[in-house]
Coordinates of C-alpha atoms and ligand atoms in Angstrom, one line a residue:
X109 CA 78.3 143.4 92.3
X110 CA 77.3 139.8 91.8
X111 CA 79.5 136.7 90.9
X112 CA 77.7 137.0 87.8
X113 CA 77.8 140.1 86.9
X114 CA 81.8 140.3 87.8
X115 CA 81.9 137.6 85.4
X116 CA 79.6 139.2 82.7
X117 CA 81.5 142.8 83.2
X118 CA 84.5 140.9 83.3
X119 CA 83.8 139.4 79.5
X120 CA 82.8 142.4 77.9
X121 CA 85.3 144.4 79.4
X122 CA 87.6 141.5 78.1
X123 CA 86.3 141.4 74.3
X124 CA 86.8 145.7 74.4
X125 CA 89.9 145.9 75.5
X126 CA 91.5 142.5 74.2
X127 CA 94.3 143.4 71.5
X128 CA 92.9 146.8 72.1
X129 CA 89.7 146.7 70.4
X130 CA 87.1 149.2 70.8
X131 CA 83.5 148.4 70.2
X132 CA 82.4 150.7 67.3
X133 CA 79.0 152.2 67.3
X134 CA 75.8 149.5 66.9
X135 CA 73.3 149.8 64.8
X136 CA 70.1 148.4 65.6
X137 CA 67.1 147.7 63.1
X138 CA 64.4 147.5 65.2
X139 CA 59.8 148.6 64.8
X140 CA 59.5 150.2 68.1
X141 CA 58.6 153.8 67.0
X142 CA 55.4 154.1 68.5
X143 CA 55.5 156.1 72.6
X144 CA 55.8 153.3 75.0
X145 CA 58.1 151.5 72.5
X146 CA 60.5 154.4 72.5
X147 CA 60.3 154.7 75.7
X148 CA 61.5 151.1 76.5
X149 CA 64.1 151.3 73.4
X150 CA 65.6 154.7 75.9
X151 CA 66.0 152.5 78.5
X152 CA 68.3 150.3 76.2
X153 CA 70.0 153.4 74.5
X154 CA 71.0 155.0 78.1
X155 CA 72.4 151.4 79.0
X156 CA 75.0 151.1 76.2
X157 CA 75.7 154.9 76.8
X158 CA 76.7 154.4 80.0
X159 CA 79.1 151.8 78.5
X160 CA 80.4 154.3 76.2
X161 CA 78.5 152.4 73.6
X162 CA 77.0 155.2 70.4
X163 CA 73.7 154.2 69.2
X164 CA 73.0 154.6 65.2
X165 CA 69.1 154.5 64.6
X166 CA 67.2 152.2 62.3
X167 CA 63.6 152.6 63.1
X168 CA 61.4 150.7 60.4
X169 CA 58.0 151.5 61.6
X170 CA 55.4 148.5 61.7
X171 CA 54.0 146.4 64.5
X172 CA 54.5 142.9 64.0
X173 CA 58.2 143.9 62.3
X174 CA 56.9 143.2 58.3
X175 CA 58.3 146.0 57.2
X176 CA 61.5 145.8 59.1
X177 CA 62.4 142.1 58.1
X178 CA 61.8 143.6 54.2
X179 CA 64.5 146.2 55.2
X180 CA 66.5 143.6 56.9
X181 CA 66.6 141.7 53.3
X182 CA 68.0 144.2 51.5
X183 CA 70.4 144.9 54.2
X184 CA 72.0 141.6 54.0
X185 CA 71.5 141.1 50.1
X186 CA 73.4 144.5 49.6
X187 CA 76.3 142.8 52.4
X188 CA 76.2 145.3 55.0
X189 CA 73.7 144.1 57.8
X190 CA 73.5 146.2 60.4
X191 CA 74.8 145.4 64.0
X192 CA 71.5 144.2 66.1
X193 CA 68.0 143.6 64.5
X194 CA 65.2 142.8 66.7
X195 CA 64.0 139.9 65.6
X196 CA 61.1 137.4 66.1
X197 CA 61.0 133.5 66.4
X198 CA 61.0 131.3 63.6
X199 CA 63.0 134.6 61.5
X200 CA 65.9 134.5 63.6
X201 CA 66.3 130.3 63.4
X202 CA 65.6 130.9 59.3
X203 CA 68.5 133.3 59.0
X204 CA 70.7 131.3 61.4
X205 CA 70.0 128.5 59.2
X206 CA 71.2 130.6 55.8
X207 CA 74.8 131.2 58.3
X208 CA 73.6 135.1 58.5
X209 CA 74.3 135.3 62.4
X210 CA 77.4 135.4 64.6
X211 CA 77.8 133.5 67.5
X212 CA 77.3 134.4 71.2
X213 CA 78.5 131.5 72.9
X214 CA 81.2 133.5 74.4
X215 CA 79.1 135.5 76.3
X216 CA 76.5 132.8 76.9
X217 CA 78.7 130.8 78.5
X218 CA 79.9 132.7 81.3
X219 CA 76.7 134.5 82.1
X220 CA 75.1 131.3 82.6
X221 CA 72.4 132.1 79.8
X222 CA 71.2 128.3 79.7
X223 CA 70.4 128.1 83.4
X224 CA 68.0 131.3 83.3
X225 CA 66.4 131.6 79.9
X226 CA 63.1 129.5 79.6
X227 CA 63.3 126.4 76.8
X228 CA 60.3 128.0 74.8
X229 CA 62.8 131.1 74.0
X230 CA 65.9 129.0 73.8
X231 CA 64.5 127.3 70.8
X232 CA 65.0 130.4 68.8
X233 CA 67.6 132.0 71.0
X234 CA 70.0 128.9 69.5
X235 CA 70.6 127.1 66.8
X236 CA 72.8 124.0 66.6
X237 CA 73.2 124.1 70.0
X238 CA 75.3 128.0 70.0
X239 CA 73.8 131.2 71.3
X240 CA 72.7 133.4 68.0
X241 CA 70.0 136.6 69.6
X242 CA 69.6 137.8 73.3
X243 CA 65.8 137.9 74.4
X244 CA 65.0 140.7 75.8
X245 CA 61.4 139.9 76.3
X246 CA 58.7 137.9 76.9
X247 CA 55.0 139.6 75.5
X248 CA 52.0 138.2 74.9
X249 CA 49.5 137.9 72.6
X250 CA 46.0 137.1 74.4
X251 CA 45.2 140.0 76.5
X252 CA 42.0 143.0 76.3
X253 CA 42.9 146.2 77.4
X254 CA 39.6 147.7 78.8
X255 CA 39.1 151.4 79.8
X256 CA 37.4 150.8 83.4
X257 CA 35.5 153.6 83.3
X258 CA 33.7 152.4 80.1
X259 CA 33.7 148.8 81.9
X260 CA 32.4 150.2 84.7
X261 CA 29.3 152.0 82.5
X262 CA 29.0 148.8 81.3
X263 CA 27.9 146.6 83.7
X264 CA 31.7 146.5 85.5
X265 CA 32.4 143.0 85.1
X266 CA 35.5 142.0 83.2
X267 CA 34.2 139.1 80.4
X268 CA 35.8 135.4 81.8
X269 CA 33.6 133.8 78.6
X270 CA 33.1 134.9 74.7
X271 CA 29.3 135.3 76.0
X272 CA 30.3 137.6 78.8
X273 CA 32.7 139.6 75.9
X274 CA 29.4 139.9 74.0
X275 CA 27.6 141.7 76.6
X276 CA 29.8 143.9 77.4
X277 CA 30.5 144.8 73.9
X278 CA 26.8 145.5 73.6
X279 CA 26.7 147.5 76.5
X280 CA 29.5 149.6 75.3
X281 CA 27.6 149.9 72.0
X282 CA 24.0 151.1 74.0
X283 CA 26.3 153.7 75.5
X284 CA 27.6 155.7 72.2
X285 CA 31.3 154.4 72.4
X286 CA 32.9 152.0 69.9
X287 CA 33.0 148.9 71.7
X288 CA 36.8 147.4 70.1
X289 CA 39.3 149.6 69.2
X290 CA 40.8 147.7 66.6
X291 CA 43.3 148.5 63.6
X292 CA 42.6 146.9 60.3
X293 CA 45.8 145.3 59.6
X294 CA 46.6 142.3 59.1
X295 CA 48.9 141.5 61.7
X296 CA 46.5 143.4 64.5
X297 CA 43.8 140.6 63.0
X298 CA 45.8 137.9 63.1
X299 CA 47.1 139.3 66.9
X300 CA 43.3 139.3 67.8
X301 CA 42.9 135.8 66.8
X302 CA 45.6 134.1 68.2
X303 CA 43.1 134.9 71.1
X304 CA 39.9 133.1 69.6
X305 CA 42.2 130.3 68.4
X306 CA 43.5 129.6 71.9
X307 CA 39.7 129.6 73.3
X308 CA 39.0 127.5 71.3
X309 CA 41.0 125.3 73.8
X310 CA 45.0 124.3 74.0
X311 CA 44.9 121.3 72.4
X312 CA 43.0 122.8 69.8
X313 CA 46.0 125.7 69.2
X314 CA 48.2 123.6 69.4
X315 CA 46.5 120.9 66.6
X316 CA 46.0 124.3 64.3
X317 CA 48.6 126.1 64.9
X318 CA 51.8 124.6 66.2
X319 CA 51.2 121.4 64.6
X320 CA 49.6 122.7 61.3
X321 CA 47.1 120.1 61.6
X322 CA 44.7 120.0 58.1
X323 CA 41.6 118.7 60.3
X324 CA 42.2 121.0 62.7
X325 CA 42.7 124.3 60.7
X326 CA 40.0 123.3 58.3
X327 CA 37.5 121.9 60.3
X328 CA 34.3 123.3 63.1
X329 CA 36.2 124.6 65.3
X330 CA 38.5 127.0 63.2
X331 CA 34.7 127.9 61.6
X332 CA 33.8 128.9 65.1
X333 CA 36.7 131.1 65.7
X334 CA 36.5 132.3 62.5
X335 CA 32.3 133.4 62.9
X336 CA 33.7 134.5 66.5
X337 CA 36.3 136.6 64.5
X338 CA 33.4 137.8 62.2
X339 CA 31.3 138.5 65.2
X340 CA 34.2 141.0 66.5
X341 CA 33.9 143.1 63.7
X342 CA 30.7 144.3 64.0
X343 CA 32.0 146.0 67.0
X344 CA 35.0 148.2 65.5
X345 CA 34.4 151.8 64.1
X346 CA 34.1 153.0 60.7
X347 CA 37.2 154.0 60.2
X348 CA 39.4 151.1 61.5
X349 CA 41.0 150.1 58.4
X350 CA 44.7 150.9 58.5
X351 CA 44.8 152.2 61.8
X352 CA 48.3 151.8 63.7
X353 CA 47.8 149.7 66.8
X354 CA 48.9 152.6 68.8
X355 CA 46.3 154.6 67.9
X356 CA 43.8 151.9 68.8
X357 CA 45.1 151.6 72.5
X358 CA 44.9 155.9 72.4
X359 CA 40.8 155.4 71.9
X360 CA 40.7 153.5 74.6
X361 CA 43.3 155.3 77.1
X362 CA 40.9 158.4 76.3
X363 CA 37.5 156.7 76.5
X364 CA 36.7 156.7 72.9
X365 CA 37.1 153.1 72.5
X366 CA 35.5 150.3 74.9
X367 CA 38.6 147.7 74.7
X368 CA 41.9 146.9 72.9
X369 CA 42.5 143.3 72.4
X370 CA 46.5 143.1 71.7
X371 CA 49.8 142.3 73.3
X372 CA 51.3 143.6 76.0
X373 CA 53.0 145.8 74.4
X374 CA 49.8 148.0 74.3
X375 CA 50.3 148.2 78.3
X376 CA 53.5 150.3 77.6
X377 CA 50.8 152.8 75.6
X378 CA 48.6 153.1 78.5
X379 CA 51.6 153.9 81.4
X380 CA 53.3 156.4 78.7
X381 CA 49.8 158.5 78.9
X382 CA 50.2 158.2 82.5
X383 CA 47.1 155.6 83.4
X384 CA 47.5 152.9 86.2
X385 CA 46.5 149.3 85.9
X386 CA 43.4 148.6 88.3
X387 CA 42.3 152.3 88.2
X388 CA 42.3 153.6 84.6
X389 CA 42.4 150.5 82.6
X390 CA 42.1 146.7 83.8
X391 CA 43.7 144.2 81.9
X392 CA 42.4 140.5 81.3
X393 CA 43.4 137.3 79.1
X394 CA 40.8 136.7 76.2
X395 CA 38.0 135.4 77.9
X396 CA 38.3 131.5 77.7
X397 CA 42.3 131.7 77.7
X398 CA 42.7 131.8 81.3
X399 CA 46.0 129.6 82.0
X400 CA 46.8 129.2 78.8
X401 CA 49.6 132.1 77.0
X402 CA 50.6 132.8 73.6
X403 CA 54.0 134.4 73.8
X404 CA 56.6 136.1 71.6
X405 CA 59.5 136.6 72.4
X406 CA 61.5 140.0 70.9
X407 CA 65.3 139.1 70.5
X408 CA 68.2 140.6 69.2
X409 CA 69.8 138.9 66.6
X410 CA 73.6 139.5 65.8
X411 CA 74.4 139.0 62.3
X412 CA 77.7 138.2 60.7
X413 CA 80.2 141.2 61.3
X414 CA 83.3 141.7 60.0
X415 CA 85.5 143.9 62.4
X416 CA 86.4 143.1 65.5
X417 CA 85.2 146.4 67.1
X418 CA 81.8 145.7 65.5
X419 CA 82.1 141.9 67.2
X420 CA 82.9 143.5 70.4
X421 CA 79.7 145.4 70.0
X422 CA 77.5 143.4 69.8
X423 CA 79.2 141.1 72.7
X424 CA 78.6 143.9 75.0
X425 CA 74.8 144.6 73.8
X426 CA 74.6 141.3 74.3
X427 CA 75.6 141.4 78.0
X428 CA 73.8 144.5 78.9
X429 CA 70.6 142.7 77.1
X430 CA 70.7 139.8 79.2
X431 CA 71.7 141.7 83.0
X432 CA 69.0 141.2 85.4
X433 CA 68.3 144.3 86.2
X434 CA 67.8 145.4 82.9
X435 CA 65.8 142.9 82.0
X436 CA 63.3 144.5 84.7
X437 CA 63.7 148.0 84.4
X438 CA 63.1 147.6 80.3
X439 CA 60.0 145.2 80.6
X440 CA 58.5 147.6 83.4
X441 CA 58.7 150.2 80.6
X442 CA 57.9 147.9 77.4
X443 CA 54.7 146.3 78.8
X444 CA 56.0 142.7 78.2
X445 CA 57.9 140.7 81.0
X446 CA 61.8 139.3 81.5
X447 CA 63.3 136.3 79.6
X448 CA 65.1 135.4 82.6
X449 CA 63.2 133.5 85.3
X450 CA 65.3 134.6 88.0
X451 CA 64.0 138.8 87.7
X452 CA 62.3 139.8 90.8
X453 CA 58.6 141.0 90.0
X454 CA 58.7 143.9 92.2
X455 CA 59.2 146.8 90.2
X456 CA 56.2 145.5 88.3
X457 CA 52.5 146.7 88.2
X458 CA 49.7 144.4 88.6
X459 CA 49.1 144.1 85.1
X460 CA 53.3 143.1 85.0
X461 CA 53.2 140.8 87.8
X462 CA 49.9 138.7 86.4
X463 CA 52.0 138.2 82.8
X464 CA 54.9 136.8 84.8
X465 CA 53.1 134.5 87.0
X466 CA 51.0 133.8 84.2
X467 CA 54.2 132.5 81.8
X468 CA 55.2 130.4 84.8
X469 CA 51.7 128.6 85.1
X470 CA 51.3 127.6 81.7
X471 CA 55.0 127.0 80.5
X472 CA 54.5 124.8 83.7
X473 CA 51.1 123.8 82.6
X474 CA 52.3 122.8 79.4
X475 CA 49.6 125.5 77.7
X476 CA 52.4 127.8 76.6
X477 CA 52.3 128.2 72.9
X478 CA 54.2 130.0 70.2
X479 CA 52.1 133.0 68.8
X480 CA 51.2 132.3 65.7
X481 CA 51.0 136.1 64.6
X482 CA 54.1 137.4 65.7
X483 CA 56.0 134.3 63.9
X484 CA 56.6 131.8 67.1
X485 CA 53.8 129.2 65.6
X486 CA 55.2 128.8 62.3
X487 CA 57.7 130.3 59.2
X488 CA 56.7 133.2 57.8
X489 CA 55.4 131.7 55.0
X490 CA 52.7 129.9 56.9
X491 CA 52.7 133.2 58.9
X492 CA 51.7 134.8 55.8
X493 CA 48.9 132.7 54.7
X494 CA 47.5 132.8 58.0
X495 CA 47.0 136.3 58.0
X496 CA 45.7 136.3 54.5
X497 CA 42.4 134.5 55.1
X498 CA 42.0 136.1 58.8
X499 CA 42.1 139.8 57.3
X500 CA 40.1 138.2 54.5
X501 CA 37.8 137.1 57.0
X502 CA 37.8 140.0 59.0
X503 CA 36.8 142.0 55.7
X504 CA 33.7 140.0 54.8
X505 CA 35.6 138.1 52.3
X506 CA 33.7 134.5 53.4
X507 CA 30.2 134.0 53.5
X508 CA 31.2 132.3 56.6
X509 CA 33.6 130.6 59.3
X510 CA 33.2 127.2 56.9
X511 CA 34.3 128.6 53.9
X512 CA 37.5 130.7 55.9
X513 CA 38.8 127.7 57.5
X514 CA 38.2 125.9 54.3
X515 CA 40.1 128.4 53.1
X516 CA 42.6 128.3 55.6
X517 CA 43.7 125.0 55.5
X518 CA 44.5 125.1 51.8
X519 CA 46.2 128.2 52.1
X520 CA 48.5 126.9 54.9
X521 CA 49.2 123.4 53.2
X522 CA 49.9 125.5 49.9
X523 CA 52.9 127.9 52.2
X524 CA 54.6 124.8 53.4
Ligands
LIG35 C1 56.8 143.0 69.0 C2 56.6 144.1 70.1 C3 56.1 145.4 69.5 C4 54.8 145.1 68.7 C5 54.1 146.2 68.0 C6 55.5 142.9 68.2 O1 55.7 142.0 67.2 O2 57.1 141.8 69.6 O3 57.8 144.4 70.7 O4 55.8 146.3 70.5 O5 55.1 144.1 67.7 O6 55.0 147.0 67.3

């Protein structure tokens, strides 16, 4: 055992035993119901078990965690939040800021949490300076998911530009599959054009989106991602509206579907169905994004607990979130990468070990960048109105990119 994980083990063994409490049960609200999600979630349930830990279930299905942080409301409005919620960004610093969530600072502290957890994810893993949610994770939002046997029908090439996308979606087409496996929701569109935003160059993502920039979100270039946007759908299949996101990477896993452009997350889709990075499906930034990452970060957020078994609880989930070898064997599974930098990359695939070198280069780079869709841009509000106009968009609401980014920019200066 480590000097840190003595220390860590050492702490939560401390808060169980202390005046002989017993952590009680947790219960964890949490959206990762679809294969490779529950898979990863396993590797988190067998942990605490281990510990002696119970695990009491609250799946709210929906990607991009909507539906969850609804159920999370009513949780906390009826006073009986559950133990853990996973939780994204800018909702976990709102709820900190309403004095919903306990305080992990006596965990922090001793396993060293400010030494290994990048600044990006700090920003939302604290709040006044305490520990409030353990990140678990780092994902992505600009990667394509291609089957390589349809890649390979189609000229074999992996796109490095939106022209090169373009012929390769077109030579998916000639060949009788549909080119983008998409699903029509709005989070998926918004997911997808994170992507186009982001080739439309840093600076640019950041003006837009971090900064909320009026010229920047109303202005040519946010036309020309949202034409590029419009562009895209002329690619997906009849029957895309509604589709769950897991379904979408399942076209393409069995040849159905040409691509998947989504989060990592979509990676732990393809390894639960047994495929190999490099061999069944190749994985590549959104053409024009190379260097550049926009990141989420899924955390678990502790809310305000009364009992001290329930405290001790969630100190230990805590602790078995943040142990290094944890951190690798769940992000192996999950598809995204660990919130530690110290995590060796070696039980990582290809596709695994690209997203961590990646999140170095550009957090190093400066060109790492809060994902707008899956809340690390902006509040939900803004979050919100974003994705209004891009499924609007994406559903031939706009006679063109002008008029959505016209759009957007009032909708966005109307959510602040
Ligand atoms: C989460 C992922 C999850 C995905 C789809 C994202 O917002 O960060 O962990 O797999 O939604 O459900």
């Amino acid at each position: 055992m480590t000097m840190m994980k003595r220390g860590l083990a050492a702490v939560a063994a401390l808060m169980l035993t202390t005046g002989l409490v017993r952590a009680e049960d947790v219960e964890v609200l949490h959206w990762w119901t679809s294969g490779g999600e529950a898979a990863a979630l396993n590797v988190l349930k067998e942990n605490l078990a281990a510990q002696g830990i119970g695990w009491v279930d609250m799946p709210v299905a929906g990607g991009g965690g909507e539906a969850a942080m609804t159920a999370l409301a009513a949780r906390v409005t009826a006073g009986n939040p559950p133990t853990a919620v996973q939780m994204l960004g800018f909702d976990i610093t709102d709820w900190a800021g309403q004095g919903a969530l306990g305080n992990l600072d006596a965990v922090a502290g001793p396993g060293g949490w400010d030494a290994v957890v990048p600044a990006a994810l700090q920003g939302f893993s604290k709040y006044d300076g305490h520990w409030i949610a353990a990140p678990v994770n780092v994902h992505s939002t600009n990667w394509v998911w291609i089957n390589k046997a349809a890649l390979d029908a189609a000229g074999g090439k992996a796109p490095e530009s939106w022209d090169e996308l373009i012929v390769v979606l077109d030579a998916m087409k000639a060949n009788g599959i549909t080119p983008l496996a998409h699903g029509g929701q709005p989070w998926q569109d918004a997911t997808i054009f994170d992507g186009i935003v982001l080739s439309e160059g840093t600076d640019f993502y950041k003006a837009a989106f971090i900064d909320l920039n009026p010229e920047a979100l109303g202005g040519p270039q946010m036309a020309d991602a949202f034409n590029k946007l419009m562009k895209l759908r002329t690619y997906v299949d009849d029957n895309f509206s509604g589709r769950d996101w897991n379904l979408a990477s399942a076209m393409v896993i069995n040849g159905e579907g040409g691509m998947q452009m989504m989060g990592d997350w979509a990676k732990g889709e393809f390894l639960k169905a047994g495929k190999v990075p490099g061999v069944d499906f190749v994985c590549i930034r959104f053409p024009g994004t190379q260097g550049a990452v926009t990141f989420n970060s899924d955390q678990f957020a502790m809310f305000n607990v009364a009992s001290d078994g329930a405290k001790a609880a969630q100190g230990a989930m805590a602790v078995a979130i943040m142990d290094p070898a944890f951190q690798s064997a769940f992000n192996v599974v999950k598809g995204s990468v660990p919130a530690r930098t110290d995590v060796p990359n070696d039980a990582f695939d290809d596709c695994g070990k690209k997203g961590m070198a990646d999140l170095a280069e550009a957090n190093a780079a400066g060109t790492l960048f809060g994902s707008m869709a899956h809340g690390h841009a902006a509040p939900a509000a803004v979050k919100n109105a974003v994705y209004d106009v891009v499924t609007g968009a994406m559903n031939g609401n706009y006679p063109d990119g002008a008029a959505a980014a016209a759009a957007l920019a009032e909708a966005v200066a109307a959510a602040q």
